[in-house]
Short mmCIF file of C-alpha atoms in Angstrom, two decimals:
data_model
loop_
_atom_site.label_atom_id
_atom_site.label_comp_id
_atom_site.label_asym_id
_atom_site.label_seq_id
_atom_site.Cartn_x
_atom_site.Cartn_y
_atom_site.Cartn_z
CA MET A 1 212.18 172.08 -46.94
CA PHE A 2 213.23 168.86 -48.74
CA ARG A 3 216.08 168.25 -46.58
CA PHE A 4 213.78 169.37 -43.19
CA ALA A 5 211.50 166.36 -44.94
CA ALA A 6 214.45 163.66 -45.07
CA ILE A 7 215.58 164.29 -41.32
CA LEU A 8 211.99 164.45 -40.06
CA SER A 9 211.61 161.03 -42.26
CA ALA A 10 214.94 159.68 -40.72
CA ALA A 11 214.21 160.77 -37.24
CA ILE A 12 210.40 159.24 -37.40
CA ALA A 13 212.47 155.61 -38.74
CA VAL A 14 215.06 155.80 -35.47
CA THR A 15 211.95 156.25 -33.25
CA ASN A 16 210.33 153.63 -34.73
CA PRO A 17 211.83 151.18 -36.67
CA LEU A 18 209.22 149.26 -38.25
CA SER A 19 208.29 152.54 -40.21
CA ALA A 20 211.41 152.28 -42.44
CA GLN A 21 210.42 148.66 -43.25
CA THR A 22 207.87 146.63 -44.86
CA CYS A 23 205.71 143.38 -44.10
CA PRO A 24 206.56 140.29 -45.57
CA GLU A 25 203.53 138.77 -47.44
CA ALA A 26 201.97 136.62 -44.34
CA ALA A 27 202.04 132.31 -45.42
CA ASP A 28 199.32 131.39 -47.66
CA HIS A 29 197.22 128.98 -45.15
CA VAL A 30 194.11 129.20 -46.84
CA ALA A 31 194.03 125.41 -48.20
CA GLU A 32 195.34 123.88 -44.35
CA VAL A 33 192.27 126.32 -42.58
CA ASP A 34 190.01 124.65 -45.12
CA ALA A 35 191.61 121.58 -44.76
CA LEU A 36 191.26 121.77 -41.48
CA VAL A 37 187.68 122.69 -41.16
CA ALA A 38 186.64 119.86 -43.21
CA GLN A 39 188.32 117.67 -39.96
CA ILE A 40 186.46 119.64 -37.17
CA GLN A 41 183.74 119.29 -39.05
CA LYS A 42 184.10 115.68 -39.18
CA ALA A 43 185.34 115.33 -35.48
CA GLU A 44 183.17 112.51 -33.29
CA THR A 45 184.18 114.26 -29.79
CA GLU A 46 184.98 117.57 -28.57
CA GLN A 47 188.93 116.72 -27.65
CA GLU A 48 189.43 115.76 -31.10
CA ALA A 49 187.78 119.32 -32.36
CA ARG A 50 190.13 120.84 -29.36
CA ALA A 51 192.88 119.27 -31.03
CA ILE A 52 191.93 120.61 -34.58
CA SER A 53 191.05 123.69 -33.36
CA ASN A 54 194.57 124.14 -32.00
CA GLN A 55 196.22 123.66 -35.21
CA MET A 56 193.97 126.14 -36.65
CA TRP A 57 195.85 128.61 -34.28
CA GLU A 58 198.87 127.48 -35.14
CA LEU A 59 198.16 129.02 -39.05
CA TRP A 60 196.51 131.67 -38.10
CA THR A 61 199.41 132.90 -35.30
CA ASP A 62 201.92 132.65 -37.74
CA ALA A 63 202.93 136.12 -38.57
CA PRO A 64 204.23 137.18 -41.46
CA GLY A 65 208.11 137.42 -40.60
CA GLU A 66 210.08 137.42 -37.39
CA GLN A 67 209.18 141.30 -36.27
CA ALA A 68 205.71 140.60 -36.81
CA GLN A 69 205.96 137.47 -34.92
CA ALA A 70 207.44 139.27 -31.69
CA LEU A 71 204.50 142.23 -32.33
CA LEU A 72 202.11 139.36 -31.96
CA ASP A 73 203.54 137.39 -29.38
CA ARG A 74 204.47 140.40 -27.06
CA GLY A 75 200.86 141.48 -27.63
CA MET A 76 199.59 138.14 -26.53
CA ARG A 77 201.52 137.98 -23.54
CA ARG A 78 200.48 141.73 -22.48
CA ARG A 79 196.91 140.69 -22.60
CA GLU A 80 197.04 137.86 -21.03
CA ALA A 81 198.50 139.66 -18.05
CA TRP A 82 195.90 141.56 -18.44
CA ASP A 83 197.72 144.53 -19.46
CA LEU A 84 195.20 145.75 -21.86
CA LEU A 85 196.60 149.66 -22.71
CA GLY A 86 199.76 147.74 -23.51
CA ALA A 87 198.21 145.04 -25.75
CA LEU A 88 195.91 147.33 -27.41
CA GLU A 89 199.10 149.83 -28.26
CA THR A 90 201.66 146.66 -29.72
CA PHE A 91 198.44 145.22 -31.98
CA ASN A 92 198.07 148.56 -33.18
CA THR A 93 201.23 148.62 -34.00
CA LEU A 94 201.49 145.46 -35.72
CA VAL A 95 197.82 146.53 -37.49
CA GLU A 96 200.15 149.56 -38.86
CA PHE A 97 203.05 147.42 -40.15
CA CYS A 98 201.25 144.60 -41.11
CA PRO A 99 197.64 145.63 -42.43
CA ALA A 100 196.73 142.68 -44.70
CA TYR A 101 197.87 140.08 -41.63
CA ALA A 102 193.94 138.83 -39.99
CA GLU A 103 195.69 138.03 -36.79
CA GLY A 104 196.34 141.14 -36.16
CA TYR A 105 192.78 142.71 -36.34
CA ASN A 106 191.74 139.60 -34.59
CA GLN A 107 194.39 139.83 -31.92
CA ARG A 108 193.63 143.64 -31.52
CA ALA A 109 189.66 142.98 -31.25
CA PHE A 110 189.97 140.76 -28.63
CA VAL A 111 191.52 143.42 -26.77
CA ASN A 112 188.66 145.89 -27.10
CA PHE A 113 186.03 143.14 -26.62
CA LEU A 114 187.21 142.76 -22.91
CA ARG A 115 187.69 146.38 -22.67
CA GLN A 116 183.78 146.31 -23.55
CA ASN A 117 184.82 148.54 -26.68
CA PHE A 118 182.38 146.49 -28.50
CA SER A 119 182.30 149.24 -31.86
CA ALA A 120 185.85 149.18 -32.29
CA ALA A 121 185.89 145.17 -31.71
CA LEU A 122 183.38 145.03 -34.81
CA VAL A 123 185.46 146.79 -36.96
CA ASP A 124 188.09 144.42 -36.65
CA LEU A 125 186.53 141.25 -36.59
CA ASP A 126 185.08 142.46 -39.98
CA ALA A 127 188.64 143.29 -40.77
CA ALA A 128 190.54 140.50 -39.75
CA ILE A 129 187.24 138.30 -41.39
CA ALA A 130 187.60 140.11 -44.74
CA LEU A 131 190.87 139.03 -45.01
CA SER A 132 190.44 135.22 -43.65
CA PRO A 133 186.99 134.24 -44.12
CA ASN A 134 187.19 130.63 -42.79
CA HIS A 135 188.91 132.67 -38.93
CA VAL A 136 186.41 130.72 -36.99
CA ALA A 137 187.79 132.42 -34.10
CA ALA A 138 186.70 136.05 -35.56
CA LEU A 139 183.52 134.76 -36.89
CA SER A 140 182.15 133.52 -33.23
CA GLY A 141 184.61 136.99 -31.39
CA ARG A 142 181.84 138.77 -34.16
CA ALA A 143 178.99 136.88 -32.72
CA LEU A 144 180.06 137.26 -29.06
CA THR A 145 180.87 141.50 -29.98
CA LEU A 146 177.33 141.65 -31.39
CA LEU A 147 175.72 140.54 -28.29
CA GLY A 148 177.73 142.99 -26.43
CA LEU A 149 176.25 145.59 -28.33
CA GLY A 150 172.70 144.22 -28.11
CA ARG A 151 172.18 143.08 -32.10
CA THR A 152 170.93 139.55 -30.86
CA GLU A 153 169.32 138.65 -34.14
CA GLU A 154 172.87 139.68 -36.13
CA ALA A 155 174.89 138.04 -33.35
CA ARG A 156 172.36 134.66 -33.84
CA GLU A 157 173.29 135.00 -37.51
CA ALA A 158 177.13 135.37 -36.86
CA LEU A 159 177.53 132.55 -34.56
CA THR A 160 175.44 130.07 -36.90
CA GLU A 161 177.47 131.11 -39.47
CA ALA A 162 180.59 130.08 -37.27
CA LEU A 163 179.09 126.95 -36.28
CA VAL A 164 178.62 125.68 -40.00
CA LEU A 165 182.46 125.64 -39.89
CA ASN A 166 183.33 124.39 -36.59
CA PRO A 167 180.06 122.86 -35.14
CA TRP A 168 182.29 122.43 -31.66
CA LEU A 169 182.65 125.74 -30.43
CA PRO A 170 182.01 126.72 -27.14
CA GLU A 171 179.79 129.61 -27.52
CA ARG A 172 177.51 126.71 -29.44
CA HIS A 173 175.32 126.76 -26.09
CA LEU A 174 174.41 130.28 -26.81
CA LEU A 175 171.91 128.85 -29.45
CA ALA A 176 170.69 126.10 -27.15
CA PRO A 177 167.48 126.47 -25.68
CA GLY A 178 167.51 129.11 -22.90
CA GLY A 179 171.03 130.18 -24.42
CA LEU A 180 171.73 134.14 -24.80
CA LEU A 181 171.12 133.47 -28.23
CA ALA A 182 168.54 130.54 -28.33
CA PRO A 183 166.00 131.40 -31.55
CA PRO A 184 162.51 132.89 -30.36
CA GLY A 185 160.19 130.43 -28.93
CA GLU A 186 162.84 128.15 -27.89
CA ASP A 187 163.61 129.41 -24.45
CA ILE A 188 163.23 127.23 -21.11
#
């Protein structure tokens, strides 16, 4: 029996080389993201805020190790090409390989959001936020996902929380009078 289990484990490792490896620890970018959040809160123009947001994305998409980075990049390319099933498969592999890497969950959530599988997206967004509480993109994605689920009040609260961190989010217009998340009594 032991011999069979060893052969089976070896066969799985050959067909899935990541299963035999451990994901490296992700770089700790908390202080850098916090500093960028402080900068974006003081930004005076949308262009300035966009440049700071791009710096945040560079940190969030800094995967732990070459293999995780290759998976992240492949999944994002597949998503951009609208190969959503291929992207989902790649992000599933990334999350399985690196379960402590927030961006794997965030990217898988985005794919599920595009597929309108809002329930699955919400689970992944909650995981990403638990791992990276100042992940502004995951917070705003959570608001949009809750809106997709018809949970308007929760969506409004989630977007408000995201806007505290980044007041320049494009989704801010949803809270403006006439917006889908405008507080009751503030419609046009």
